Short mmCIF file of C-alpha atoms and ligand atoms in Angstrom, two decimals:
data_model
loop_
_atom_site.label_atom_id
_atom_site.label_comp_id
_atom_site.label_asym_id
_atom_site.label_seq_id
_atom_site.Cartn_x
_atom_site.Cartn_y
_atom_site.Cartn_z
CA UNK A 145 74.19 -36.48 35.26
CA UNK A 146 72.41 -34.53 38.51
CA UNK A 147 73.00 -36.59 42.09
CA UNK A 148 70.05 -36.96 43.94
CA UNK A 149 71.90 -34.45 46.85
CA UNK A 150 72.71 -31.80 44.36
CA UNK A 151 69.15 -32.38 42.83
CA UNK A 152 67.54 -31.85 46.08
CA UNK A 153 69.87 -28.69 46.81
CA UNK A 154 68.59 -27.17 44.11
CA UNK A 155 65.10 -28.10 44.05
CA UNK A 156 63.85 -27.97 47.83
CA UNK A 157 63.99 -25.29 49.99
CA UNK A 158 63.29 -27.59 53.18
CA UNK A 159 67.30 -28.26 54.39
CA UNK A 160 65.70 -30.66 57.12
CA UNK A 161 63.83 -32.95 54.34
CA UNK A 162 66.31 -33.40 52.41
CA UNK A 163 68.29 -34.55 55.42
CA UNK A 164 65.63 -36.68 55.89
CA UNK A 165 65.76 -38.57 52.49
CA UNK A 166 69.28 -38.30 52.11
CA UNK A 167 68.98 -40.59 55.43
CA UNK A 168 66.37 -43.04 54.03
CA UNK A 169 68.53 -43.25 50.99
CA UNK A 170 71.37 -44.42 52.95
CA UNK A 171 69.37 -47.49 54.57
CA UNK A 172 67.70 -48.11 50.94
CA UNK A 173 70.83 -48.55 49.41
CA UNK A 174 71.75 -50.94 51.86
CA UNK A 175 68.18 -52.98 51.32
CA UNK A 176 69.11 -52.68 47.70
CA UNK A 177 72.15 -54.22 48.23
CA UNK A 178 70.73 -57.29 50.69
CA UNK A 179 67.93 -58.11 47.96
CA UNK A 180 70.58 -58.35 45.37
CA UNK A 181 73.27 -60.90 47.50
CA UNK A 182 69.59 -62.59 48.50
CA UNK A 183 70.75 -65.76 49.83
CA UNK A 184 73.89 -65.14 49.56
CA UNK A 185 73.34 -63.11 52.50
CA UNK A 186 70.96 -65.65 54.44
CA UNK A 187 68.00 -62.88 53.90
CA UNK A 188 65.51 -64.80 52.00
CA UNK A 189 62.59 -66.77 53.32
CA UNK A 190 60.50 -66.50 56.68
CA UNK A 191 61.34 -64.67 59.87
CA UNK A 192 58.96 -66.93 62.17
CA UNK A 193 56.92 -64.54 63.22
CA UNK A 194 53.82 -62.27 63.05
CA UNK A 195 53.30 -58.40 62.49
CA UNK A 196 50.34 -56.42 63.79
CA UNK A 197 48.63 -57.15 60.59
CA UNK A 198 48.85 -60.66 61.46
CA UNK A 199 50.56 -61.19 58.45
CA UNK A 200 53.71 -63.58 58.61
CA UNK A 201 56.59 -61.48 58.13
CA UNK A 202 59.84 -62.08 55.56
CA UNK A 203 63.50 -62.13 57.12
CA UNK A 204 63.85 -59.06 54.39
CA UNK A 205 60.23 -57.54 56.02
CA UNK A 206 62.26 -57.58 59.58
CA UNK A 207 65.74 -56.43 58.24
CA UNK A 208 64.51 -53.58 56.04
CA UNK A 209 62.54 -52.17 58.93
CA UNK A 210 65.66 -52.24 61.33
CA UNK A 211 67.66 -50.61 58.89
CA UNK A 212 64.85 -47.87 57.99
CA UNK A 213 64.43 -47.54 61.72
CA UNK A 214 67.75 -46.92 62.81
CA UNK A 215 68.29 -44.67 60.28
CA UNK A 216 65.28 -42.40 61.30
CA UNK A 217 66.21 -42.55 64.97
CA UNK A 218 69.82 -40.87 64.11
CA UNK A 219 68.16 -38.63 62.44
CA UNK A 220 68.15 -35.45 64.59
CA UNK A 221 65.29 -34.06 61.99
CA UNK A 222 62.78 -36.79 62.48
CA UNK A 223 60.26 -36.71 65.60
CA UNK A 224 58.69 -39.93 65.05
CA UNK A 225 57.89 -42.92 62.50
CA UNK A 226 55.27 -45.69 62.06
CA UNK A 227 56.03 -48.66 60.05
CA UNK A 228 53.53 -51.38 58.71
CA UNK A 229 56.57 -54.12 60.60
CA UNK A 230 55.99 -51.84 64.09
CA UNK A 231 52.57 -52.41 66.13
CA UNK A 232 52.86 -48.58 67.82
CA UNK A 233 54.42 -45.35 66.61
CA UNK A 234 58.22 -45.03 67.43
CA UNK A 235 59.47 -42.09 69.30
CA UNK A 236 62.95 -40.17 67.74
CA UNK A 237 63.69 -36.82 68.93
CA UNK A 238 61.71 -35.22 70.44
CA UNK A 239 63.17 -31.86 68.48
CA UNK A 240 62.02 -33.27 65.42
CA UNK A 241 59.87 -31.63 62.79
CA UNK A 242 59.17 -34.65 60.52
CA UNK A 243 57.18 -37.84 61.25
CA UNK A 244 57.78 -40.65 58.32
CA UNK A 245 55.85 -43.16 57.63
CA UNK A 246 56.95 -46.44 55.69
CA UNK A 247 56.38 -49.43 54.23
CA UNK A 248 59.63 -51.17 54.66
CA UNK A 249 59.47 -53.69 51.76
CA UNK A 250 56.61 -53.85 49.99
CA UNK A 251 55.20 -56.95 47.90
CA UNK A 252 57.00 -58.91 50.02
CA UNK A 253 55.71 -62.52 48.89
CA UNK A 254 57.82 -61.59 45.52
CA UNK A 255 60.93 -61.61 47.84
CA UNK A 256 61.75 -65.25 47.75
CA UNK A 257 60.81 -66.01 44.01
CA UNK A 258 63.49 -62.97 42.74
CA UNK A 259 60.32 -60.14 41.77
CA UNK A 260 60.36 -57.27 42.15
CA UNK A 261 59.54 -55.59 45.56
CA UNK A 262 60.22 -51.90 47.37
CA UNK A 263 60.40 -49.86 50.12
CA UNK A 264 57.51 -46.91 50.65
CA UNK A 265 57.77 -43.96 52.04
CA UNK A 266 55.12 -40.82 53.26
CA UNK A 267 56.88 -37.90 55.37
CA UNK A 268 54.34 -35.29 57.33
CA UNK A 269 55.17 -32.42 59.72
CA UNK A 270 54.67 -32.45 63.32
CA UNK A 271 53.71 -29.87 65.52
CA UNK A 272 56.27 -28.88 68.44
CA UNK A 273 53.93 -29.97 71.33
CA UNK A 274 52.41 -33.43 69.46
CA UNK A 275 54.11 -36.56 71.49
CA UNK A 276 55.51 -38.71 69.07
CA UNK A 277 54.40 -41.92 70.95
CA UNK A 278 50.66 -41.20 70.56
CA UNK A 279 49.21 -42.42 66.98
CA UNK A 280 47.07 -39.60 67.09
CA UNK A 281 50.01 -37.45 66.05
CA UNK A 282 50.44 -39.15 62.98
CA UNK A 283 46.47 -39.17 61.57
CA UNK A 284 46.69 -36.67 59.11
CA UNK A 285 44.89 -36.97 55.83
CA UNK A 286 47.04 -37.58 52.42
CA UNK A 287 46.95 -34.10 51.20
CA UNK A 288 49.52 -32.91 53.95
CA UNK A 289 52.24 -34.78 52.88
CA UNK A 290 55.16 -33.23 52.16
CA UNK A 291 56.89 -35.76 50.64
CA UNK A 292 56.26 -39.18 49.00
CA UNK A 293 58.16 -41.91 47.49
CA UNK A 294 59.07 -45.65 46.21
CA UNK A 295 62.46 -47.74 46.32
CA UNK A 296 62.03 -50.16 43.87
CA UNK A 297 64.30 -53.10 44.54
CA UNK A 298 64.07 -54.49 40.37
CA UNK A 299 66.62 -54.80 37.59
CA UNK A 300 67.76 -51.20 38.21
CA UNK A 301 67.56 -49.69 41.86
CA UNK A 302 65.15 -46.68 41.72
CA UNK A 303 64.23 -43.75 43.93
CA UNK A 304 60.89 -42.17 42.27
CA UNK A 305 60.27 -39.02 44.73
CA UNK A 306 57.62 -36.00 45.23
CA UNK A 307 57.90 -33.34 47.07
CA UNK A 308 55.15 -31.58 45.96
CA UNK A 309 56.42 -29.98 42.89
CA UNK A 310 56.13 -33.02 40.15
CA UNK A 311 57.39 -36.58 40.16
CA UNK A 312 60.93 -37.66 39.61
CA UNK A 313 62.63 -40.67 39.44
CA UNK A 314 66.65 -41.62 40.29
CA UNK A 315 68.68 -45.21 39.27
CA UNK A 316 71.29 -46.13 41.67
CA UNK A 317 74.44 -47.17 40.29
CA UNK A 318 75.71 -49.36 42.38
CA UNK A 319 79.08 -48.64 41.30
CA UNK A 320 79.53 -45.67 43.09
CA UNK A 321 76.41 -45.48 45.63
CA UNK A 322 74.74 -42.73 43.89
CA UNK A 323 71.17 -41.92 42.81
CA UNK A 324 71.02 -39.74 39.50
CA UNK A 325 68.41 -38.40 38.21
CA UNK A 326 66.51 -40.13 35.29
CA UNK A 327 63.45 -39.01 34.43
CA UNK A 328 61.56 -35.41 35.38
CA UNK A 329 57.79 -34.12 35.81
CA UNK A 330 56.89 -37.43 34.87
CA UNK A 331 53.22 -37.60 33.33
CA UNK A 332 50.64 -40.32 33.32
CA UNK A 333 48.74 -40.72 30.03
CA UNK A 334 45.30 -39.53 30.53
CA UNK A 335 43.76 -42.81 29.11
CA UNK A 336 44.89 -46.60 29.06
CA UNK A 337 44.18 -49.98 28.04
CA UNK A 338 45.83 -52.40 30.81
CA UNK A 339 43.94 -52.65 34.22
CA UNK A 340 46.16 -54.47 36.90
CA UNK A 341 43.90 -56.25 39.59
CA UNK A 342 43.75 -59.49 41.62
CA UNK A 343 41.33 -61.47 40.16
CA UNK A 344 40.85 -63.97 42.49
CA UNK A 345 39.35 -62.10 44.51
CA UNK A 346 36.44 -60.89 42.20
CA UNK A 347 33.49 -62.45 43.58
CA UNK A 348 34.01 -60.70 46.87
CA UNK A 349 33.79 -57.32 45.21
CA UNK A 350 31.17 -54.77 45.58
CA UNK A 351 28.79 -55.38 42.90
CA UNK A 352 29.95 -52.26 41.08
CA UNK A 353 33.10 -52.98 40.55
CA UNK A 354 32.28 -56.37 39.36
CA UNK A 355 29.86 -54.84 36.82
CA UNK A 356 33.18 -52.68 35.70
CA UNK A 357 35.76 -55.32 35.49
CA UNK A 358 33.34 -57.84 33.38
CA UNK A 359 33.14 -54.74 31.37
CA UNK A 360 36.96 -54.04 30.65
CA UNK A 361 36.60 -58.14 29.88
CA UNK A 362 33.89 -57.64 27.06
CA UNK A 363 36.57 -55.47 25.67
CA UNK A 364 35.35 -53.38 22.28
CA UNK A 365 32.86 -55.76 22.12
CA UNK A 366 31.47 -53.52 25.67
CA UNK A 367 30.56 -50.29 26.89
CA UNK A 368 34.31 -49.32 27.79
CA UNK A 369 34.75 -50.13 23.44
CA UNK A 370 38.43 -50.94 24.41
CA UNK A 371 40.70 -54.24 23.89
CA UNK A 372 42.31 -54.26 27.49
CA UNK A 373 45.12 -55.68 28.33
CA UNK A 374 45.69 -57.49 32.20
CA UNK A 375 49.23 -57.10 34.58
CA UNK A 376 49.75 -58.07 38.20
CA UNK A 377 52.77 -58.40 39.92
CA UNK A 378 51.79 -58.54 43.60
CA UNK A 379 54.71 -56.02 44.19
CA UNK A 380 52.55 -52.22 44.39
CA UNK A 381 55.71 -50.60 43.55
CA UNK A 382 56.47 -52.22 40.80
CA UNK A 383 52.71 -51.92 39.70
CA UNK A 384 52.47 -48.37 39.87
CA UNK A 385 55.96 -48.00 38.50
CA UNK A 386 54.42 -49.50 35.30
CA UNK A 387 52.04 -46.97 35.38
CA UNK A 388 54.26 -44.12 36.31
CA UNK A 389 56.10 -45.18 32.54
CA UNK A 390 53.11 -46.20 30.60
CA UNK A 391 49.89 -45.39 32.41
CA UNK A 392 47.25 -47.75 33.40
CA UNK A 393 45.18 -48.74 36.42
CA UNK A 394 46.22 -50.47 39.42
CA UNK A 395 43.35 -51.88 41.54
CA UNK A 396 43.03 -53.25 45.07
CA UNK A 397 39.31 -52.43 45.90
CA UNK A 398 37.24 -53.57 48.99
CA UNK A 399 36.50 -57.01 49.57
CA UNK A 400 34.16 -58.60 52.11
CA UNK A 401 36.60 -61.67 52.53
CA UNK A 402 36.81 -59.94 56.06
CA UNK A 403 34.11 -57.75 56.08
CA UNK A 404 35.73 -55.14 58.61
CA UNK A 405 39.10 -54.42 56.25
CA UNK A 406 38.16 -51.94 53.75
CA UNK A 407 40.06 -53.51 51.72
CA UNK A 408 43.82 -54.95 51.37
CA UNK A 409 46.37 -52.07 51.62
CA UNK A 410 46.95 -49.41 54.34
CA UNK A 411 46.08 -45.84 53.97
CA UNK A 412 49.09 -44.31 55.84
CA UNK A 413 52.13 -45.78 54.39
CA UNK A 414 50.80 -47.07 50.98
CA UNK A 415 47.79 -45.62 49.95
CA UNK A 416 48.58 -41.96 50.95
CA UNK A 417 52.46 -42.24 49.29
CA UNK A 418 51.56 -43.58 46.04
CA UNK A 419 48.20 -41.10 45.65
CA UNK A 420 50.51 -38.26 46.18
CA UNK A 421 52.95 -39.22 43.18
CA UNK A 422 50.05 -40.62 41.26
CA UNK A 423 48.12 -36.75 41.21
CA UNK A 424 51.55 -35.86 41.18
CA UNK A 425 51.93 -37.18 37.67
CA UNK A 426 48.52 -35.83 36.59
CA UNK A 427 46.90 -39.32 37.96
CA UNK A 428 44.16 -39.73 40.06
CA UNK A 429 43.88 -41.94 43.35
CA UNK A 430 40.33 -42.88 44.58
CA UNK A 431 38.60 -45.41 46.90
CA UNK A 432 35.90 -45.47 44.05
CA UNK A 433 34.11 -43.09 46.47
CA UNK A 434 36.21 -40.15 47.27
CA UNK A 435 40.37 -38.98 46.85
CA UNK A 436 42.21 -41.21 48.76
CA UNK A 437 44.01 -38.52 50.18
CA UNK A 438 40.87 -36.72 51.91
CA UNK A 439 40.13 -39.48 53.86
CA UNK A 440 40.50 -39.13 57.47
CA UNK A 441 42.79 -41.50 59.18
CA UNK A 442 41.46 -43.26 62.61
CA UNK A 443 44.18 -45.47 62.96
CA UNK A 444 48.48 -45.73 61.68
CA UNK A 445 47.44 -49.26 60.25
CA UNK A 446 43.93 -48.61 58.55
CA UNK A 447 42.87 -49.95 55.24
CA UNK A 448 41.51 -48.31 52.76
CA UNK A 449 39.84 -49.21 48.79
CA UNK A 450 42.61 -48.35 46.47
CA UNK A 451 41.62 -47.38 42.71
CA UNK A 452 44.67 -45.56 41.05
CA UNK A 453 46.30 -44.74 37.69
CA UNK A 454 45.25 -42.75 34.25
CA UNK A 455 42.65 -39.84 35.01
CA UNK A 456 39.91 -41.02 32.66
CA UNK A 457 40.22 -44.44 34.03
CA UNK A 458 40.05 -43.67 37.34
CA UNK A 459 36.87 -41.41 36.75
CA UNK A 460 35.39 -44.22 34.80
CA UNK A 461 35.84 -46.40 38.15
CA UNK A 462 33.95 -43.71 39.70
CA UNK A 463 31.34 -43.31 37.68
CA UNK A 464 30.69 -46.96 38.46
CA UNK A 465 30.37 -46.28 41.90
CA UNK A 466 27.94 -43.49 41.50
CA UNK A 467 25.02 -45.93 40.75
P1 LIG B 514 53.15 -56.07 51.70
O1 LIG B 514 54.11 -57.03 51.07
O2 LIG B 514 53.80 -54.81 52.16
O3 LIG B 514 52.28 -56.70 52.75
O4 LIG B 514 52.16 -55.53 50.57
C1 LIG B 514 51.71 -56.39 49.57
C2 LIG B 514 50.55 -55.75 48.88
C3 LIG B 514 50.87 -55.04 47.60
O5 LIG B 514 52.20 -54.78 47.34
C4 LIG B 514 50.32 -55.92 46.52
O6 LIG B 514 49.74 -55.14 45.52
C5 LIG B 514 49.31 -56.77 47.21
O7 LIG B 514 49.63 -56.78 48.55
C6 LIG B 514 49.31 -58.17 46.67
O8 LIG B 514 48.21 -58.82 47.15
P2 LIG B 514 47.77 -60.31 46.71
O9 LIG B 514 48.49 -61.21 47.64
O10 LIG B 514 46.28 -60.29 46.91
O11 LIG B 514 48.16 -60.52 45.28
MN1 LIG B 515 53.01 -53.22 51.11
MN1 LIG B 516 55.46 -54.53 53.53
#
């Protein structure tokens, strides 16, 4: 069985990245092992506070995002980082070619009721003379990542990585504290019959997409002439996971339940990641309008449509939109 180290010795050139995941890994193997104790460890249930999102964030949300962060900072590789738990970009060394971006812990209302959740990652290069400290530094569009990954905090402990060159995915055993590799140039299925999408939210969907998910409902009885089957986990990781093993769709389109969020997730830290694996894996990743990863970024925390998962799918979602 390859280690994740000796996998990344032999598979990317880049010395400093895989400093830089080796380092991530360190503080993801210690989120692992927090999420597993759970209470045991006092780390479940609210922190009492608000993030920039004005979302309420998790004990886990604040503790996975100090441990990510310190990492980083040590890091004498990394110039900067933006997390969805930090209101302004974060400053490392200033010698730093990398900038990563991260969700610490994603699906984080899973964390109290045992689901799964994860950690996502996005790493970009800097330029010598960009300030770390200014978010314009960070705004570049999806397609100049260098890197990409998940965590997934589940049964197993997972790493599922790109660095441009295919999708692969890692278990941790815990025994030992290493990742080995699993599973390589992992492939979507082209096609699929299970959609994953949050239902409740349907009436406040462009009209489009409405007219495509009553569709998938008719099932072979509609145009789509397919029996579909529905998931959702409220964990993204753990949703596109599925898909990275089986295929499918995963869904979290605009809404006008606040008319000026373009939807639910964030471009930079889990849009952009999970596009780049998803095309990675012969996937595509769309807003329903255009790649996720050509759209330019205004802001570290921007929203953006998400549409992601088998090719034909996808395009069928698109096709939608074209009326
Ligand atoms: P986060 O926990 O990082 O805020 O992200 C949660 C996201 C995503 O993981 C998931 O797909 C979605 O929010 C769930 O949304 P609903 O609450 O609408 O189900
Ligand atoms: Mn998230
Ligand atoms: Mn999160």
């Amino acid at each position: 069985m390859l280690r994740l180290r000796n996998f990344l010795d032999q598979h990317c050139e880049n010395k400093g990245l895989i400093q830089v995941i080796d380092g991530l890994m360190v503080a993801c193997k210690d989120i692992a092992y927090k999420v597993q104790l759970g209470s045991l460890a006092g780390v479940l249930g609210s922190a009492e506070k608000e993030n920039v999102q004005g979302e309420n964030q998790k004990k886990l949300d604040v503790i996975a995002n100090d441990l990510i962060k310190s990492a980083l900072r040590g890091m004498p590789q990394v110039k900067g980082l933006a997390s969805e738990e930090e209101a302004d970009p974060v400053a490392c060394n200033p010698n730093g070619e990398f900038l990563v971006l991260f969700d610490p812990l994603d699906g984080s209302s899973n964390i109290d009721v045992n689901v799964t959740v994860g950690t996502i990652f996005s790493v970009l290069q800097s330029n010598p003379e960009d300030d770390a400290t200014h978010e314009a530094t960070y705004l570049q569009i999806g397609r100049e990542q260098i890197a990409a990954g998940y965590v997934l905090y589940g049964p197993s402990t997972l790493l599922v990585l790109s660095t441009g060159k295919g999708v692969y995915s890692f278990t941790l055993d815990p025994r030992v504290g290493e990742f080995y590799l699993q599973r390589e140039k992992i492939r979507i299925p082209t096609t699929t019959k299970e959609f994953a999408i949050n239902m409740s939210n349907q009436r406040f969907w462009l009209p489009q997409m409405q007219e495509y998910v009553g569709d998938l409902l008719r099932g072979e009885d509609g145009p789509l002439g397919k029996r579909y089957n529905m998931r959702w986990i409220a964990s993204m990781v753990a949703e596109i996971h599925r898909i990275l093993t089986r295929g499918g769709i995963f869904l979290y389109p605009y809404d006008s339940r606040e008319p000026n969020k373009p939807g639910k997730l964030r471009l930079m830290y889990e849009g952009n990641p999970m596009s780049m694996l998803i095309e990675q894996a012969g996937g595509k990743a769309s807003t329903a309008f255009e790649d996720i990863m050509t759209v330019e970024p205004t802001s570290i925390h921007q929203r953006v449509s998400v549409v992601m998962g088998s090719a034909d799918e996808v395009e069928s979602v698109v096709n939608y939109h074209r009326s």
